[in-house]
Amino acid sequence: MTGVAIGARAALIGAAAEAGTNAELGAAISQWIGRVVPHDGYMLAAVDPVTGAGSFLAREHGYSPAAARRLTLGARAEGDDPVTLEQLVNGPRRSMVLNTDGPGPCRSPSMRAVMAGEGVGSELRVALAGAGVTWGGLVLVRARGSRPFSAVEAEHAQRLGRAVVAAMKRYVSSGPLEPSSLDRPPGVLVVGADETVVAATPSVRDWIAELGTVPAGVSAAALAAPAAPLESTVWNLTQATRGTGAPCLTRVPTRRGWIVLRAQPMTGAGPGAVAVTIQPATGTELLPAMALWHGLSPRESAIVGHVLQGMAAKQIARRLEMSPHTLNDHFKSIYRKTGVRAREELIAGLLG
C-alpha cells in the first residue's frame, strides 16, 4: 500500500470516528470510495457480526426502502438473485455487478422493472467481511443511461472493502460503551404477515427514532402506527425470524448507547405474526457483538465475561491458567480497546 493510500485510509477512519450519525458515516464512505469508483447513490448495511441480522443502515440516492424490499422479496420468490450476500462472502469474489439493460448478470424482468422504476441502470454490490466475520454489505448504483460498472471497478471496490470495514468498526467503537440511555420502557411491536404494524406500545416510536434509519420526511411515530410499513432494521429482523421460524436478535450501536432488538414468532395474532421487543442491550447479551466491533481477542472476551460474573482477578487468572501479570496486560488491552480506564468503568459500561 502506497503512502497516499495509507493516508487516504487513515483519513477515512478519522472521519468515521467523528461521524455522529449513520448518515454521516455513509456519506464519508461514499465520498472516499467515489474517488476510485464513481457512483450516483449507495446503501451501506451493517449486520450484527454474531447473528447476521441487520444492525444499522445508511443510504443516499439509491434504492428507496420500498424498492429495496421489493427487490429482496422478489429475488427470494423468483430465485433470480445471481449471487446473494452470503454467497459473495463464501465465494472467491466478494463483489459483483448487476445491470438493468447492459451486459453481465441481470435480474429477472420484473426485478429489472423495479430497478428501472428507481432510475437505476447498474448496481455494484460488495460483501464486507474479514477474518471469518461478516460485517455487512455495500451497494453502489449508477443511473440509467450512465456507464455500467466494470469488472475492474468491481475489483477496486472489493479491495477497498477492507478499509470500509475498518471505518465501520471505528464508527461503532468510538460510540459509548454503555446500554442505551434512552429513559423509556421497552418497546413492543406486533408485526403481521403483510409486514405492517398490527399493534405497538407508545414507547416504540422513541426506540425506532434511536435506530437512526428512519427515511427523510417520515416520522418515527408514523412508522410505529398500525398498518404502517416497517422501519428497515425491524423489517430485516422479522424477515430473518420468518425465514428460520426461530427467535432472532440484533444489537444496534447508537450515539446514546447499545440497544437490542429481539423477534420471535407469535401465536394468537394471525399466521406469520412476529413480536419484536426493543430495549437497552446489557451484559452478556451485548458482549459477543461488542467484543467483535471493538476488536477484543477471544481470550480478552473471555476475561470480560468472567468480570461480568463478578469474579476477582485472582479467580480469573486461575480459571484461565495465566499469571496475574499476563492477566493485567490483557486488562490494559481491553481498557484501551473499549475506551474505559478501570474494571469498574468496564462493568458500568456493560451493565449500565
Short mmCIF file of C-alpha atoms in Angstrom, two decimals:
data_model
loop_
_atom_site.label_atom_id
_atom_site.label_comp_id
_atom_site.label_asym_id
_atom_site.label_seq_id
_atom_site.Cartn_x
_atom_site.Cartn_y
_atom_site.Cartn_z
CA MET A 1 0.00 0.00 0.00
CA THR A 2 1.43 3.37 -1.03
CA GLY A 3 1.86 6.31 1.29
CA VAL A 4 -1.01 8.11 -0.44
CA ALA A 5 -3.28 5.09 0.00
CA ILE A 6 -2.31 4.75 3.66
CA GLY A 7 -3.04 8.44 4.23
CA ALA A 8 -6.41 8.18 2.49
CA ARG A 9 -7.35 5.16 4.58
CA ALA A 10 -6.35 6.96 7.77
CA ALA A 11 -8.43 9.97 6.74
CA LEU A 12 -11.47 7.73 6.18
CA ILE A 13 -11.11 6.08 9.58
CA GLY A 14 -10.66 9.50 11.18
CA ALA A 15 -13.85 10.73 9.51
CA ALA A 16 -15.67 7.61 10.73
CA ALA A 17 -14.58 8.31 14.30
CA GLU A 18 -16.02 11.83 14.02
CA ALA A 19 -19.29 10.75 12.40
CA GLY A 20 -22.23 11.41 14.68
CA THR A 21 -24.87 9.51 12.72
CA ASN A 22 -25.22 6.57 10.34
CA ALA A 23 -25.84 9.06 7.52
CA GLU A 24 -22.57 10.89 8.23
CA LEU A 25 -20.67 7.59 8.22
CA GLY A 26 -22.27 6.57 4.95
CA ALA A 27 -21.50 9.92 3.34
CA ALA A 28 -17.84 9.71 4.38
CA ILE A 29 -17.50 6.20 2.96
CA SER A 30 -19.34 7.13 -0.26
CA GLN A 31 -17.13 10.16 -0.82
CA TRP A 32 -13.96 8.16 -0.15
CA ILE A 33 -14.77 5.21 -2.36
CA GLY A 34 -16.25 7.50 -5.02
CA ARG A 35 -12.79 8.80 -5.88
CA VAL A 36 -12.00 5.36 -7.28
CA VAL A 37 -15.47 4.04 -8.16
CA PRO A 38 -17.81 6.95 -9.04
CA HIS A 39 -21.48 6.29 -8.29
CA ASP A 40 -24.80 8.10 -8.10
CA GLY A 41 -26.12 6.52 -4.92
CA TYR A 42 -25.28 3.96 -2.25
CA MET A 43 -26.64 1.80 0.55
CA LEU A 44 -24.38 0.75 3.43
CA ALA A 45 -25.91 -2.02 5.54
CA ALA A 46 -24.16 -3.32 8.67
CA VAL A 47 -25.15 -6.58 10.33
CA ASP A 48 -24.78 -7.95 13.83
CA PRO A 49 -21.47 -9.82 13.43
CA VAL A 50 -22.76 -12.68 15.61
CA THR A 51 -26.30 -13.27 14.32
CA GLY A 52 -26.03 -11.74 10.82
CA ALA A 53 -29.27 -9.76 11.28
CA GLY A 54 -29.36 -6.14 10.13
CA SER A 55 -27.86 -3.69 12.61
CA PHE A 56 -27.58 -0.19 11.13
CA LEU A 57 -28.11 1.36 7.73
CA ALA A 58 -27.18 4.44 5.69
CA ARG A 59 -28.41 5.27 2.19
CA GLU A 60 -28.49 8.19 -0.22
CA HIS A 61 -29.82 8.44 -3.78
CA GLY A 62 -30.02 4.68 -4.02
CA TYR A 63 -32.99 2.38 -3.78
CA SER A 64 -35.93 3.61 -1.75
CA PRO A 65 -36.88 1.43 1.24
CA ALA A 66 -39.94 0.15 -0.63
CA ALA A 67 -37.88 -0.74 -3.72
CA ALA A 68 -35.19 -2.44 -1.62
CA ARG A 69 -37.86 -4.63 -0.06
CA ARG A 70 -39.41 -5.48 -3.42
CA LEU A 71 -36.00 -6.46 -4.75
CA THR A 72 -35.22 -8.57 -1.68
CA LEU A 73 -38.56 -10.37 -1.60
CA GLY A 74 -38.71 -10.66 -5.38
CA ALA A 75 -35.27 -12.22 -5.53
CA ARG A 76 -36.33 -14.83 -2.99
CA ALA A 77 -39.69 -15.53 -4.61
CA GLU A 78 -38.38 -15.73 -8.16
CA GLY A 79 -34.97 -17.18 -7.37
CA ASP A 80 -33.40 -14.63 -9.68
CA ASP A 81 -30.65 -13.25 -7.46
CA PRO A 82 -27.46 -14.40 -9.22
CA VAL A 83 -25.34 -14.17 -6.08
CA THR A 84 -26.58 -13.44 -2.56
CA LEU A 85 -24.55 -11.65 0.11
CA GLU A 86 -23.91 -14.99 1.80
CA GLN A 87 -22.62 -16.47 -1.46
CA LEU A 88 -20.35 -13.48 -2.01
CA VAL A 89 -18.93 -13.84 1.49
CA ASN A 90 -18.18 -17.53 0.99
CA GLY A 91 -17.18 -17.36 -2.67
CA PRO A 92 -13.94 -16.48 -4.44
CA ARG A 93 -15.13 -12.94 -5.22
CA ARG A 94 -16.77 -10.51 -2.83
CA SER A 95 -18.08 -8.07 -5.43
CA MET A 96 -20.50 -8.32 -8.33
CA VAL A 97 -22.15 -6.11 -10.93
CA LEU A 98 -25.85 -6.39 -11.82
CA ASN A 99 -27.21 -4.38 -14.75
CA THR A 100 -30.69 -3.41 -15.85
CA ASP A 101 -30.01 -3.49 -19.58
CA GLY A 102 -26.24 -3.83 -20.08
CA PRO A 103 -24.02 -6.89 -20.31
CA GLY A 104 -23.33 -9.29 -17.49
CA PRO A 105 -25.65 -10.84 -14.89
CA CYS A 106 -29.15 -9.35 -14.74
CA ARG A 107 -32.14 -9.77 -12.53
CA SER A 108 -35.45 -11.19 -13.72
CA PRO A 109 -37.63 -8.95 -15.95
CA SER A 110 -39.90 -8.00 -13.04
CA MET A 111 -36.96 -7.11 -10.80
CA ARG A 112 -35.27 -5.17 -13.61
CA ALA A 113 -38.51 -3.21 -13.85
CA VAL A 114 -38.12 -2.27 -10.17
CA MET A 115 -34.56 -1.12 -10.83
CA ALA A 116 -35.67 0.87 -13.86
CA GLY A 117 -38.51 2.41 -11.88
CA GLU A 118 -35.93 3.67 -9.40
CA GLY A 119 -33.81 5.04 -12.25
CA VAL A 120 -31.03 2.51 -11.60
CA GLY A 121 -29.10 1.15 -14.57
CA SER A 122 -26.22 -0.64 -12.84
CA GLU A 123 -25.64 -1.99 -9.34
CA LEU A 124 -22.31 -2.92 -7.74
CA ARG A 125 -22.59 -4.95 -4.57
CA VAL A 126 -19.72 -5.67 -2.22
CA ALA A 127 -19.72 -8.13 0.68
CA LEU A 128 -17.98 -6.62 3.70
CA ALA A 129 -16.27 -9.47 5.53
CA GLY A 130 -12.93 -10.39 7.01
CA ALA A 131 -11.28 -12.85 9.38
CA GLY A 132 -14.30 -15.13 9.25
CA VAL A 133 -16.76 -12.39 10.25
CA THR A 134 -19.44 -10.80 8.08
CA TRP A 135 -19.90 -7.10 8.82
CA GLY A 136 -22.46 -6.14 6.16
CA GLY A 137 -22.73 -5.11 2.55
CA LEU A 138 -22.24 -2.05 0.36
CA VAL A 139 -24.38 -1.38 -2.72
CA LEU A 140 -23.36 1.32 -5.21
CA VAL A 141 -25.70 2.33 -8.02
CA ARG A 142 -25.48 4.29 -11.26
CA ALA A 143 -28.40 5.90 -13.01
CA ARG A 144 -29.87 4.53 -16.22
CA GLY A 145 -28.06 5.96 -19.20
CA SER A 146 -24.75 6.09 -17.30
CA ARG A 147 -21.84 3.79 -17.99
CA PRO A 148 -22.36 0.44 -16.21
CA PHE A 149 -19.91 -0.57 -13.51
CA SER A 150 -16.98 -2.50 -14.97
CA ALA A 151 -15.25 -5.65 -13.76
CA VAL A 152 -12.19 -3.53 -12.95
CA GLU A 153 -14.29 -1.21 -10.78
CA ALA A 154 -15.75 -4.24 -9.01
CA GLU A 155 -12.22 -5.39 -8.20
CA HIS A 156 -11.34 -1.92 -6.90
CA ALA A 157 -14.45 -1.86 -4.71
CA GLN A 158 -13.68 -5.30 -3.34
CA ARG A 159 -10.14 -4.24 -2.44
CA LEU A 160 -11.41 -1.07 -0.77
CA GLY A 161 -13.90 -3.09 1.24
CA ARG A 162 -11.29 -3.80 3.91
CA ALA A 163 -10.96 -0.08 4.64
CA VAL A 164 -14.75 0.27 4.68
CA VAL A 165 -14.93 -2.44 7.36
CA ALA A 166 -12.21 -0.65 9.36
CA ALA A 167 -14.20 2.58 9.15
CA MET A 168 -17.40 0.86 10.29
CA LYS A 169 -15.59 -0.66 13.27
CA ARG A 170 -14.08 2.69 14.18
CA TYR A 171 -17.50 4.34 13.99
CA VAL A 172 -19.02 1.75 16.32
CA SER A 173 -16.10 1.64 18.77
CA SER A 174 -16.00 5.44 19.05
CA GLY A 175 -19.50 5.45 20.48
CA PRO A 176 -20.31 4.99 24.16
CA LEU A 177 -19.68 1.57 25.72
CA GLU A 178 -22.97 1.51 27.60
CA PRO A 179 -26.58 0.43 27.27
CA SER A 180 -28.89 2.98 25.73
CA SER A 181 -29.53 5.95 27.99
CA LEU A 182 -33.00 6.47 26.49
CA ASP A 183 -35.27 6.68 29.53
CA ARG A 184 -38.23 4.74 28.15
CA PRO A 185 -39.87 1.38 28.85
CA PRO A 186 -39.06 -1.39 26.38
CA GLY A 187 -40.88 -1.03 23.07
CA VAL A 188 -43.02 -3.89 21.77
CA LEU A 189 -44.42 -4.30 18.25
CA VAL A 190 -46.61 -6.98 16.77
CA VAL A 191 -45.91 -7.33 13.04
CA GLY A 192 -48.35 -9.05 10.71
CA ALA A 193 -47.58 -11.33 7.78
CA ASP A 194 -48.03 -8.37 5.42
CA GLU A 195 -45.10 -6.62 7.17
CA THR A 196 -47.21 -3.86 8.72
CA VAL A 197 -47.53 -3.00 12.38
CA VAL A 198 -50.56 -4.65 13.98
CA ALA A 199 -50.03 -3.11 17.42
CA ALA A 200 -47.33 -1.19 19.28
CA THR A 201 -46.65 0.22 22.72
CA PRO A 202 -46.32 4.02 22.99
CA SER A 203 -42.55 3.82 23.63
CA VAL A 204 -41.88 2.17 20.24
CA ARG A 205 -41.71 5.45 18.33
CA ASP A 206 -38.84 6.68 20.54
CA TRP A 207 -36.92 3.42 20.11
CA ILE A 208 -37.40 3.49 16.34
CA ALA A 209 -36.09 7.05 16.28
CA GLU A 210 -32.98 5.78 18.13
CA LEU A 211 -32.19 3.38 15.29
CA GLY A 212 -31.20 6.28 13.06
CA THR A 213 -32.62 4.70 9.89
CA VAL A 214 -35.96 6.47 9.56
CA PRO A 215 -36.26 7.78 5.96
CA ALA A 216 -36.17 11.55 5.49
CA GLY A 217 -39.60 13.12 5.74
CA VAL A 218 -41.08 10.17 7.68
CA SER A 219 -41.65 10.40 11.43
CA ALA A 220 -40.85 7.59 13.83
CA ALA A 221 -44.42 7.86 15.13
CA ALA A 222 -45.75 7.15 11.64
CA LEU A 223 -43.62 4.00 11.37
CA ALA A 224 -44.96 2.76 14.72
CA ALA A 225 -48.60 3.34 13.81
CA PRO A 226 -50.92 0.43 12.96
CA ALA A 227 -50.85 -0.59 9.27
CA ALA A 228 -47.63 1.41 8.76
CA PRO A 229 -44.71 -0.05 6.76
CA LEU A 230 -41.82 -1.26 8.89
CA GLU A 231 -38.57 0.55 9.59
CA SER A 232 -35.66 -1.18 7.80
CA THR A 233 -33.91 -2.74 10.82
CA VAL A 234 -37.14 -4.14 12.23
CA TRP A 235 -38.16 -5.46 8.81
CA ASN A 236 -34.83 -7.22 8.34
CA LEU A 237 -35.19 -8.88 11.74
CA THR A 238 -38.76 -10.07 11.14
CA GLN A 239 -37.67 -11.50 7.79
CA ALA A 240 -34.85 -13.42 9.48
CA THR A 241 -37.28 -14.81 12.06
CA ARG A 242 -39.79 -15.89 9.43
CA GLY A 243 -37.01 -17.47 7.39
CA THR A 244 -35.89 -19.71 10.25
CA GLY A 245 -39.06 -19.96 12.32
CA ALA A 246 -36.89 -19.28 15.36
CA PRO A 247 -36.22 -16.25 17.57
CA CYS A 248 -33.58 -13.84 16.32
CA LEU A 249 -31.86 -10.76 17.73
CA THR A 250 -29.63 -7.93 16.65
CA ARG A 251 -27.59 -5.47 18.67
CA VAL A 252 -27.51 -1.89 17.41
CA PRO A 253 -24.94 0.78 18.37
CA THR A 254 -26.43 4.25 18.72
CA ARG A 255 -24.98 7.57 19.78
CA ARG A 256 -26.67 7.09 23.17
CA GLY A 257 -25.52 3.52 23.72
CA TRP A 258 -26.38 -0.02 22.63
CA ILE A 259 -29.88 -1.35 22.12
CA VAL A 260 -31.10 -4.87 21.34
CA LEU A 261 -34.00 -5.95 19.13
CA ARG A 262 -35.49 -9.42 19.63
CA ALA A 263 -38.01 -11.02 17.31
CA GLN A 264 -39.91 -14.26 17.76
CA PRO A 265 -42.90 -15.93 16.10
CA MET A 266 -46.14 -15.05 17.85
CA THR A 267 -49.20 -17.20 18.34
CA GLY A 268 -52.74 -15.89 18.57
CA ALA A 269 -52.15 -12.86 16.31
CA GLY A 270 -52.68 -14.48 12.93
CA PRO A 271 -50.44 -16.62 10.70
CA GLY A 272 -46.96 -15.20 10.23
CA ALA A 273 -47.20 -12.68 13.09
CA VAL A 274 -43.93 -11.74 14.77
CA ALA A 275 -43.38 -9.94 18.08
CA VAL A 276 -40.43 -7.53 18.31
CA THR A 277 -39.05 -6.10 21.55
CA ILE A 278 -36.63 -3.13 21.66
CA GLN A 279 -34.69 -2.17 24.79
CA PRO A 280 -31.20 -1.41 26.12
CA ALA A 281 -28.60 -4.11 25.48
CA THR A 282 -26.69 -5.10 28.61
CA GLY A 283 -24.19 -7.58 29.98
CA THR A 284 -23.68 -10.97 28.42
CA GLU A 285 -26.14 -10.35 25.55
CA LEU A 286 -24.10 -7.30 24.48
CA LEU A 287 -20.64 -8.79 24.98
CA PRO A 288 -20.37 -11.10 21.90
CA ALA A 289 -21.10 -8.37 19.35
CA MET A 290 -19.33 -5.61 21.28
CA ALA A 291 -16.19 -7.73 21.52
CA LEU A 292 -16.04 -8.15 17.74
CA TRP A 293 -16.74 -4.49 16.96
CA HIS A 294 -14.07 -3.37 19.45
CA GLY A 295 -11.54 -5.95 18.29
CA LEU A 296 -11.25 -7.95 21.51
CA SER A 297 -9.42 -11.25 21.18
CA PRO A 298 -11.21 -14.46 22.27
CA ARG A 299 -9.12 -14.51 25.45
CA GLU A 300 -9.97 -10.86 26.19
CA SER A 301 -13.65 -11.55 25.58
CA ALA A 302 -13.49 -14.49 28.00
CA ILE A 303 -11.91 -12.26 30.63
CA VAL A 304 -14.70 -9.70 30.29
CA GLY A 305 -17.25 -12.49 30.59
CA HIS A 306 -15.71 -13.58 33.88
CA VAL A 307 -15.68 -9.98 35.07
CA LEU A 308 -19.42 -9.78 34.40
CA GLN A 309 -19.85 -12.89 36.55
CA GLY A 310 -18.28 -10.98 39.45
CA MET A 311 -15.05 -12.97 39.57
CA ALA A 312 -12.00 -11.41 41.19
CA ALA A 313 -8.74 -11.05 39.26
CA LYS A 314 -7.08 -13.97 41.07
CA GLN A 315 -10.05 -16.22 40.25
CA ILE A 316 -9.95 -15.21 36.59
CA ALA A 317 -6.21 -15.88 36.40
CA ARG A 318 -6.65 -19.34 37.89
CA ARG A 319 -9.64 -20.14 35.68
CA LEU A 320 -7.78 -19.14 32.51
CA GLU A 321 -4.47 -20.59 33.71
CA MET A 322 -2.42 -17.42 33.35
CA SER A 323 -0.22 -15.36 35.63
CA PRO A 324 -1.56 -12.21 37.31
CA HIS A 325 0.97 -10.22 35.26
CA THR A 326 -0.38 -11.64 31.97
CA LEU A 327 -3.95 -11.00 33.11
CA ASN A 328 -3.04 -7.39 33.91
CA ASP A 329 -1.63 -6.97 30.41
CA HIS A 330 -4.91 -8.30 28.98
CA PHE A 331 -6.88 -5.85 31.10
CA LYS A 332 -4.78 -2.96 29.79
CA SER A 333 -5.52 -4.05 26.24
CA ILE A 334 -9.25 -4.38 27.00
CA TYR A 335 -9.38 -0.89 28.53
CA ARG A 336 -7.56 0.62 25.55
CA LYS A 337 -9.86 -1.03 23.00
CA THR A 338 -13.08 -0.19 24.81
CA GLY A 339 -12.12 3.31 25.88
CA VAL A 340 -12.50 2.76 29.62
CA ARG A 341 -9.94 3.31 32.38
CA ALA A 342 -10.73 0.68 35.00
CA ARG A 343 -12.61 -2.52 35.78
CA GLU A 344 -15.45 -0.62 37.44
CA GLU A 345 -15.90 1.56 34.37
CA LEU A 346 -15.94 -1.54 32.15
CA ILE A 347 -18.65 -3.15 34.28
CA ALA A 348 -20.70 0.05 34.30
CA GLY A 349 -20.36 0.30 30.53
CA LEU A 350 -21.75 -3.18 30.00
CA LEU A 351 -24.34 -3.33 32.76
CA GLY A 352 -25.47 0.29 32.99
#
